[in-house]
GROMACS .gro file of C-alpha atoms in nm:
model
  397
    1MET     CA    1   6.849   9.060  11.939
    2ALA     CA    2   7.035   9.295  12.014
    3ARG     CA    3   6.969   9.644  12.055
    4THR     CA    4   7.038   9.847  11.691
    5VAL     CA    5   7.143  10.245  11.879
    6PRO     CA    6   7.077  10.560  11.598
    7LEU     CA    7   7.395  10.655  11.484
    8ASP     CA    8   7.480  11.031  11.520
    9GLN     CA    9   7.558  11.255  11.196
   10GLN     CA   10   7.917  11.318  11.320
   11ALA     CA   11   7.919  10.916  11.386
   12ILE     CA   12   7.785  10.938  11.044
   13LYS     CA   13   8.024  11.136  10.888
   14ARG     CA   14   8.291  10.990  11.031
   15LEU     CA   15   8.127  10.560  10.870
   16ASN     CA   16   8.178  10.749  10.514
   17ARG     CA   17   8.456  10.847  10.589
   18ARG     CA   18   8.560  10.521  10.616
   19LEU     CA   19   8.440  10.392  10.319
   20ILE     CA   20   8.611  10.641  10.057
   21LEU     CA   21   8.931  10.599  10.218
   22GLU     CA   22   8.852  10.199  10.220
   23ALA     CA   23   8.780  10.276   9.791
   24LEU     CA   24   9.156  10.400   9.844
   25ARG     CA   25   9.358  10.160   9.961
   26ARG     CA   26   9.205   9.913   9.796
   27HIS     CA   27   9.231  10.092   9.429
   28GLY     CA   28   9.426  10.265   9.432
   29PRO     CA   29   9.422  10.638   9.396
   30GLN     CA   30   9.040  10.790   9.295
   31SER     CA   31   8.879  11.068   9.158
   32ARG     CA   32   8.556  11.190   9.377
   33ALA     CA   33   8.383  11.095   9.030
   34ALA     CA   34   8.458  10.707   9.084
   35LEU     CA   35   8.520  10.747   9.425
   36ALA     CA   36   8.224  10.884   9.433
   37ARG     CA   37   8.091  10.584   9.319
   38ALA     CA   38   8.261  10.287   9.417
   39VAL     CA   39   8.119  10.406   9.777
   40GLY     CA   40   7.744  10.466   9.664
   41LEU     CA   41   7.772  10.837   9.781
   42THR     CA   42   7.662  11.167   9.671
   43LYS     CA   43   7.928  11.337   9.478
   44SER     CA   44   7.866  11.613   9.680
   45THR     CA   45   7.887  11.428  10.019
   46VAL     CA   46   8.228  11.248   9.876
   47SER     CA   47   8.348  11.666   9.733
   48THR     CA   48   8.276  11.796  10.121
   49LEU     CA   49   8.373  11.486  10.320
   50VAL     CA   50   8.798  11.442  10.096
   51GLN     CA   51   8.759  11.866  10.107
   52GLU     CA   52   8.715  11.782  10.514
   53MET     CA   53   9.032  11.502  10.429
   54LEU     CA   54   9.253  11.741  10.242
   55GLU     CA   55   9.233  12.008  10.408
   56GLU     CA   56   9.333  11.728  10.800
   57GLY     CA   57   9.598  11.671  10.517
   58LEU     CA   58   9.483  11.337  10.505
   59LEU     CA   59   9.499  11.326  10.119
   60ASP     CA   60   9.661  11.454   9.876
   61GLU     CA   61   9.522  11.575   9.555
   62GLY     CA   62   9.856  11.408   9.217
   63ASN     CA   63   9.753  11.405   8.869
   64GLN     CA   64   9.454  11.349   8.623
   65HIS     CA   65   9.257  11.069   8.608
   66LYS     CA   66   9.042  10.992   8.316
   67PRO     CA   67   8.974  10.606   8.336
   68GLY     CA   68   8.670  10.671   8.045
   69LEU     CA   69   8.516  10.810   7.821
   70GLY     CA   70   8.433  11.171   8.037
   71ARG     CA   71   8.618  11.492   8.148
   72PRO     CA   72   8.950  11.379   8.315
   73GLY     CA   73   8.960  11.422   8.762
   74THR     CA   74   9.223  11.552   8.995
   75ALA     CA   75   9.330  11.157   9.126
   76LEU     CA   76   9.286  11.196   9.518
   77GLU     CA   77   9.549  10.991   9.728
   78PHE     CA   78   9.682  10.934  10.104
   79SER     CA   79   9.912  11.144  10.192
   80PRO     CA   80  10.247  11.010  10.309
   81ARG     CA   81  10.362  11.296  10.557
   82HIS     CA   82  10.083  11.225  10.806
   83THR     CA   83   9.937  10.898  10.751
   84LEU     CA   84  10.274  10.695  10.904
   85ALA     CA   85  10.266  10.363  11.158
   86LEU     CA   86  10.539  10.235  11.309
   87GLY     CA   87  10.581   9.872  11.259
   88VAL     CA   88  10.811   9.675  11.541
   89GLU     CA   89  10.835   9.329  11.612
   90LEU     CA   90  11.026   9.251  11.905
   91GLY     CA   91  11.157   8.893  11.793
   92VAL     CA   92  11.312   8.642  12.111
   93GLU     CA   93  11.603   8.746  11.978
   94ASN     CA   94  11.558   9.061  11.740
   95THR     CA   95  11.413   9.394  11.753
   96GLN     CA   96  11.288   9.488  11.328
   97LEU     CA   97  11.152   9.815  11.289
   98VAL     CA   98  10.949   9.917  10.986
   99LEU     CA   99  10.831  10.279  10.892
  100LEU     CA  100  10.581  10.257  10.646
  101ASP     CA  101  10.192  10.491  10.517
  102LEU     CA  102   9.842  10.469  10.412
  103ASN     CA  103   9.985  10.439  10.063
  104ASN     CA  104  10.236  10.059  10.105
  105THR     CA  105  10.557  10.258  10.084
  106ILE     CA  106  10.821  10.150  10.308
  107HIS     CA  107  11.004  10.553  10.484
  108ASN     CA  108  11.266  10.327  10.686
  109GLU     CA  109  11.339  10.003  10.825
  110TRP     CA  110  11.553   9.882  11.132
  111ASP     CA  111  11.699   9.594  11.331
  112TRP     CA  112  11.964   9.508  11.607
  113VAL     CA  113  12.017   9.229  11.734
  114GLU     CA  114  11.927   9.093  12.150
  115SER     CA  115  11.941   8.909  12.386
  116PRO     CA  116  11.689   8.684  12.464
  117HIS     CA  117  11.772   8.746  12.866
  118THR     CA  118  11.714   9.137  12.773
  119PRO     CA  119  11.432   9.231  13.018
  120LEU     CA  120  11.174   9.348  12.822
  121ALA     CA  121  11.121   9.701  13.034
  122GLU     CA  122  11.511   9.703  12.859
  123ARG     CA  123  11.408   9.645  12.541
  124LEU     CA  124  11.166   9.908  12.575
  125THR     CA  125  11.348  10.130  12.699
  126LYS     CA  126  11.633  10.110  12.375
  127LEU     CA  127  11.324  10.070  12.120
  128ALA     CA  128  11.197  10.469  12.214
  129GLU     CA  129  11.609  10.534  12.158
  130GLN     CA  130  11.634  10.373  11.867
  131VAL     CA  131  11.275  10.562  11.732
  132ARG     CA  132  11.359  10.916  11.905
  133SER     CA  133  11.747  10.895  11.724
  134ARG     CA  134  11.537  10.796  11.360
  135LEU     CA  135  11.184  11.058  11.421
  136SER     CA  136  11.221  11.388  11.481
  137ASP     CA  137  10.889  11.384  11.664
  138PRO     CA  138  10.670  11.029  11.720
  139THR     CA  139  10.368  11.185  11.833
  140GLN     CA  140  10.329  11.266  11.443
  141LEU     CA  141  10.255  10.906  11.366
  142LEU     CA  142   9.912  10.782  11.391
  143GLY     CA  143  10.066  10.453  11.632
  144VAL     CA  144  10.352  10.178  11.679
  145GLY     CA  145  10.257   9.842  11.602
  146LEU     CA  146  10.340   9.619  11.805
  147ALA     CA  147  10.430   9.158  11.717
  148VAL     CA  148  10.485   8.975  12.076
  149PRO     CA  149  10.654   8.607  12.047
  150GLY     CA  150  10.381   8.535  12.321
  151VAL     CA  151  10.026   8.518  12.402
  152VAL     CA  152   9.822   8.868  12.448
  153ASN     CA  153   9.482   8.931  12.556
  154GLY     CA  154   9.409   9.291  12.501
  155ARG     CA  155   9.689   9.473  12.558
  156LYS     CA  156   9.840   9.222  12.795
  157LEU     CA  157  10.099   9.033  12.695
  158LEU     CA  158  10.021   8.661  12.880
  159TYR     CA  159  10.275   8.459  12.820
  160ALA     CA  160  10.597   8.458  12.630
  161PRO     CA  161  10.829   8.148  12.681
  162GLY     CA  162  11.133   8.209  12.428
  163PRO     CA  163  11.238   8.580  12.613
  164GLY     CA  164  10.996   8.482  12.883
  165TRP     CA  165  10.783   8.752  13.007
  166ARG     CA  166  10.492   8.694  13.154
  167ASN     CA  167  10.206   8.876  13.254
  168GLU     CA  168  10.335   9.211  13.148
  169GLN     CA  169  10.203   9.550  12.980
  170PRO     CA  170  10.436   9.674  12.668
  171ALA     CA  171  10.182   9.833  12.480
  172GLU     CA  172  10.121  10.074  12.811
  173MET     CA  173  10.547  10.044  12.905
  174LEU     CA  174  10.605  10.185  12.514
  175GLU     CA  175  10.354  10.419  12.573
  176ALA     CA  176  10.447  10.574  12.858
  177LEU     CA  177  10.769  10.609  12.649
  178LEU     CA  178  10.712  10.791  12.290
  179LYS     CA  179  10.416  10.904  12.405
  180VAL     CA  180  10.205  10.755  12.071
  181PRO     CA  181   9.896  10.560  12.110
  182THR     CA  182   9.993  10.158  12.078
  183LEU     CA  183   9.858   9.870  11.994
  184VAL     CA  184  10.026   9.494  12.046
  185ASP     CA  185   9.991   9.154  11.909
  186ASN     CA  186  10.133   8.771  11.849
  187ASP     CA  187  10.337   8.845  11.595
  188ALA     CA  188  10.165   8.542  11.371
  189ASN     CA  189   9.848   8.729  11.450
  190ALA     CA  190  10.003   9.055  11.285
  191ALA     CA  191  10.217   8.867  11.074
  192ALA     CA  192   9.936   8.743  10.960
  193LEU     CA  193   9.731   9.085  10.930
  194GLY     CA  194   9.995   9.202  10.708
  195GLU     CA  195   9.870   8.990  10.527
  196THR     CA  196   9.507   9.034  10.368
  197PHE     CA  197   9.579   9.428  10.567
  198TRP     CA  198   9.806   9.501  10.266
  199GLY     CA  199   9.687   9.284   9.943
  200GLU     CA  200   9.616   8.848  10.041
  201GLN     CA  201   9.191   8.841   9.955
  202GLN     CA  202   9.131   8.490   9.989
  203SER     CA  203   8.956   8.383  10.275
  204PRO     CA  204   8.991   8.188  10.539
  205LEU     CA  205   9.404   8.301  10.601
  206VAL     CA  206   9.607   8.054  10.764
  207TYR     CA  207   9.929   8.205  10.820
  208VAL     CA  208  10.259   7.971  10.947
  209VAL     CA  209  10.597   8.123  11.148
  210MET     CA  210  10.878   7.918  11.133
  211THR     CA  211  11.132   8.072  11.293
  212THR     CA  212  11.332   7.870  11.603
  213GLY     CA  213  10.924   7.802  11.771
  214LEU     CA  214  10.665   7.753  11.562
  215GLY     CA  215  10.353   7.939  11.532
  216THR     CA  216   9.997   7.996  11.350
  217GLY     CA  217   9.773   8.286  11.223
  218LEU     CA  218   9.462   8.264  11.181
  219VAL     CA  219   9.246   8.639  10.982
  220VAL     CA  220   8.935   8.528  10.870
  221ASP     CA  221   8.706   8.799  10.646
  222GLY     CA  222   8.961   9.064  10.731
  223GLN     CA  223   8.989   8.980  11.122
  224VAL     CA  224   9.239   8.769  11.235
  225TYR     CA  225   9.105   8.503  11.510
  226ARG     CA  226   9.245   8.537  11.897
  227GLY     CA  227   9.003   8.328  12.180
  228ARG     CA  228   8.825   8.335  12.443
  229LEU     CA  229   9.230   8.487  12.587
  230GLY     CA  230   9.399   8.540  12.328
  231ALA     CA  231   9.580   8.189  12.255
  232ALA     CA  232   9.381   8.043  11.911
  233GLY     CA  233   9.710   7.951  11.726
  234GLU     CA  234   9.949   7.875  11.924
  235LEU     CA  235  10.030   7.527  11.788
  236GLY     CA  236  10.377   7.480  11.796
  237HIS     CA  237  10.302   7.369  12.095
  238TRP     CA  238  10.010   7.083  12.041
  239LEU     CA  239  10.160   6.796  12.245
  240THR     CA  240  10.221   6.476  12.109
  241GLY     CA  241  10.313   6.165  12.238
  242GLN     CA  242  10.087   6.058  12.593
  243PRO     CA  243  10.219   6.350  12.773
  244HIS     CA  244  10.137   6.253  13.208
  245SER     CA  245  10.228   6.613  13.277
  246ARG     CA  246  10.279   6.983  13.091
  247SER     CA  247  10.695   6.962  13.173
  248ARG     CA  248  10.742   6.582  13.035
  249ALA     CA  249  10.508   6.669  12.670
  250GLY     CA  250  10.719   6.652  12.288
  251ASP     CA  251  10.498   6.945  12.125
  252VAL     CA  252  10.487   7.000  11.745
  253GLU     CA  253  10.765   7.220  11.753
  254ASP     CA  254  11.024   7.014  11.877
  255THR     CA  255  10.973   6.843  11.528
  256LEU     CA  256  10.840   7.162  11.350
  257SER     CA  257  11.024   7.513  11.339
  258LEU     CA  258  11.405   7.540  11.274
  259ARG     CA  259  11.583   7.502  11.557
  260ALA     CA  260  11.422   7.107  11.535
  261MET     CA  261  11.585   7.097  11.187
  262VAL     CA  262  11.960   7.275  11.265
  263GLU     CA  263  11.995   6.969  11.576
  264ARG     CA  264  11.923   6.707  11.314
  265TYR     CA  265  12.140   6.851  11.102
  266GLN     CA  266  12.426   6.915  11.326
  267ALA     CA  267  12.457   6.563  11.539
  268ALA     CA  268  12.342   6.393  11.136
  269SER     CA  269  12.627   6.635  10.946
  270ASN     CA  270  12.852   6.659  11.316
  271ARG     CA  271  12.874   7.022  11.165
  272LYS     CA  272  12.836   7.269  11.267
  273GLU     CA  273  12.618   7.573  11.092
  274GLY     CA  274  12.281   7.673  11.165
  275PHE     CA  275  12.003   7.743  10.943
  276TRP     CA  276  12.175   8.002  10.696
  277GLY     CA  277  12.458   7.788  10.680
  278ILE     CA  278  12.237   7.492  10.599
  279LEU     CA  279  12.114   7.675  10.278
  280GLN     CA  280  12.451   7.805  10.181
  281ARG     CA  281  12.491   7.440  10.209
  282ALA     CA  282  12.217   7.370  10.015
  283GLN     CA  283  12.352   7.635   9.747
  284GLN     CA  284  12.631   7.337   9.724
  285GLN     CA  285  12.425   7.035   9.699
  286ASP     CA  286  12.576   6.956  10.036
  287PRO     CA  287  12.317   6.616  10.098
  288TYR     CA  288  12.306   6.684  10.447
  289ALA     CA  289  12.125   6.946  10.422
  290LEU     CA  290  11.908   6.881  10.095
  291GLN     CA  291  11.825   6.608  10.332
  292ALA     CA  292  11.727   6.837  10.675
  293LEU     CA  293  11.492   7.113  10.426
  294GLN     CA  294  11.377   6.789  10.270
  295ASN     CA  295  11.276   6.641  10.591
  296LEU     CA  296  11.124   6.983  10.758
  297ALA     CA  297  10.890   6.953  10.399
  298TYR     CA  298  10.792   6.692  10.525
  299GLU     CA  299  10.648   6.829  10.838
  300LEU     CA  300  10.544   7.127  10.742
  301GLY     CA  301  10.292   6.896  10.496
  302ARG     CA  302  10.198   6.702  10.754
  303PHE     CA  303  10.069   7.018  10.964
  304VAL     CA  304   9.907   7.195  10.647
  305VAL     CA  305   9.729   6.871  10.594
  306ASN     CA  306   9.606   6.855  10.998
  307LEU     CA  307   9.608   7.249  10.915
  308CYS     CA  308   9.358   7.233  10.690
  309VAL     CA  309   9.076   6.953  10.896
  310THR     CA  310   9.143   7.222  11.174
  311PHE     CA  311   9.027   7.503  10.991
  312ASP     CA  312   8.967   7.440  10.593
  313PRO     CA  313   9.082   7.694  10.508
  314ALA     CA  314   9.184   7.928  10.150
  315VAL     CA  315   9.499   7.961  10.138
  316VAL     CA  316   9.824   7.858  10.380
  317VAL     CA  317  10.061   8.156  10.412
  318LEU     CA  318  10.482   8.076  10.511
  319GLY     CA  319  10.669   8.308  10.706
  320GLY     CA  320  10.963   8.385  10.940
  321ALA     CA  321  11.262   8.249  10.848
  322GLY     CA  322  11.109   7.936  10.758
  323ALA     CA  323  11.001   8.096  10.361
  324GLU     CA  324  11.298   8.124  10.295
  325ALA     CA  325  11.403   7.798  10.218
  326TRP     CA  326  11.104   7.811  10.012
  327LYS     CA  327  11.340   7.636   9.672
  328TRP     CA  328  11.408   7.355   9.887
  329LEU     CA  329  11.064   7.364  10.052
  330GLU     CA  330  10.834   7.377   9.766
  331ALA     CA  331  10.830   7.105   9.543
  332PRO     CA  332  10.835   6.767   9.851
  333LEU     CA  333  10.606   6.966  10.061
  334ARG     CA  334  10.314   6.973   9.773
  335GLN     CA  335  10.364   6.575   9.757
  336THR     CA  336  10.377   6.558  10.089
  337ILE     CA  337   9.971   6.740  10.089
  338ARG     CA  338   9.918   6.530   9.817
  339ASN     CA  339  10.000   6.192   9.966
  340LEU     CA  340   9.810   6.326  10.332
  341ALA     CA  341   9.537   6.458  10.218
  342PHE     CA  342   9.194   6.387  10.366
  343ILE     CA  343   9.011   6.532  10.095
  344PRO     CA  344   9.057   6.519   9.773
  345GLU     CA  345   9.007   6.969   9.782
  346HIS     CA  346   9.309   6.955  10.039
  347ALA     CA  347   9.607   6.820   9.817
  348GLU     CA  348   9.550   7.117   9.592
  349ILE     CA  349   9.521   7.442   9.914
  350PRO     CA  350   9.764   7.709   9.804
  351VAL     CA  351  10.029   7.761  10.020
  352LYS     CA  352  10.230   8.008   9.935
  353PRO     CA  353  10.594   8.222  10.104
  354SER     CA  354  10.479   8.611  10.276
  355ALA     CA  355  10.443   8.887  10.018
  356PHE     CA  356  10.711   9.059  10.294
  357GLY     CA  357  10.908   8.826  10.387
  358HIS     CA  358  11.164   8.864  10.709
  359LEU     CA  359  11.000   9.226  10.725
  360ALA     CA  360  10.627   9.051  10.785
  361PRO     CA  361  10.550   9.058  11.146
  362ALA     CA  362  10.628   9.432  11.212
  363MET     CA  363  10.464   9.527  10.826
  364GLY     CA  364  10.106   9.354  11.020
  365ALA     CA  365  10.224   9.568  11.334
  366ALA     CA  366  10.154   9.851  11.145
  367ALA     CA  367   9.906   9.748  10.938
  368LEU     CA  368   9.707   9.687  11.356
  369VAL     CA  369   9.791  10.097  11.364
  370LEU     CA  370   9.666  10.184  11.062
  371GLN     CA  371   9.355   9.947  10.997
  372ARG     CA  372   9.219  10.093  11.351
  373PHE     CA  373   9.347  10.464  11.161
  374LEU     CA  374   9.053  10.376  10.892
  375ALA     CA  375   8.856  10.221  11.114
  376ASN     CA  376   8.780  10.550  11.243
  377GLY     CA  377   8.765  10.677  10.982
  378GLY     CA  378   9.069  10.873  10.929
  379THR     CA  379   9.069  11.000  11.304
  380ARG     CA  380   9.328  11.020  11.543
  381ALA     CA  381   8.989  10.945  11.858
  382TRP     CA  382   9.121  10.564  11.960
  383SER     CA  383   8.880  10.513  12.198
  384PRO     CA  384   8.537  10.470  12.127
  385PRO     CA  385   8.586  10.389  11.755
  386ILE     CA  386   8.323  10.414  11.530
  387SER     CA  387   8.308  10.064  11.453
  388PRO     CA  388   8.457   9.685  11.540
  389LEU     CA  389   8.684   9.669  11.288
  390ALA     CA  390   9.084   9.509  11.404
  391THR     CA  391   8.911   9.604  11.753
  392ARG     CA  392   8.692   9.285  11.773
  393SER     CA  393   8.837   8.981  12.043
  394THR     CA  394   8.696   8.679  11.894
  395ILE     CA  395   8.436   8.578  11.477
  396GLY     CA  396   8.126   8.720  11.554
  397VAL     CA  397   8.164   8.926  11.853
   0.00000   0.00000   0.00000
């Protein structure tokens, strides 16, 4: 059994601050008395810690709050100016940024198209220039979160097959450019965390990101499961057929991805539309477009059934550009799951589109920063954390 290390008074204070901040994040503005009841601390302790956080600028006092009988109290809420995080998705062919605070208020968002052949250092230099042009003082950010399309182990990007990046240190590179603490994670993992951080509480949650490729993220009890090397969830590269070498192998992405759908549509219709053009054709009841979307729903349904016997999730969330096709996917997807489910309970597994659409990976990247900030009791002391929350690499560690 691991030896318990006693906490000092400073660590206890930070733990109590975390309880207060988490209560505000989960339940919105509350009075001091309501917070004391919610977290199980004395009113005097809560008042002392709240006053400390008000002086730091972390909290603001808002309107009168009266949930029931008794005197109304002044509601406390996060200061939007001092709880800002920047979430960045470094996509294969785009960069997406979102600036938001702990109230889940988006202050700004912007994006631009990228060439998949652009070197990572060049991408990050352009990113830093864009941030400095939009923010007068980036060092006021709590941090920057990076979501990347590849395998991340700790702070190291091992491999991103789309842009071809290998053994890179994107977090360190961006920190050097912006002088702001930076976290990095796989895009599907980040998006999955964002779903649970900002609202969806069912666990386990599997997030399926469908773009030109396919990825998944698994969150259990608020924690992303990353595996030993950070490669957990790379199910788009699950082998199919009977390969004898990786170079000759087929994988799930060959049939379940927007790239695969577009290729099949173009071959059948002799047309040149991409994904968004196919959706426009589907709106016009084009039979080739409708058939392509129905085939995609079938492949996705098979995949969800396999996820059910692999992870037995409580909910599956669909993200990426593929979620924009939900109105055509939903009915055939649910029918496929009912037809193929292993047990009756899996036949009715909740499947829903992401709450954040195309912003999901960037929102999740910002959540990486905000989760760690909360884990440290609302302080900028990133190391060592007072809690394993948001820092452990695998469940149970």
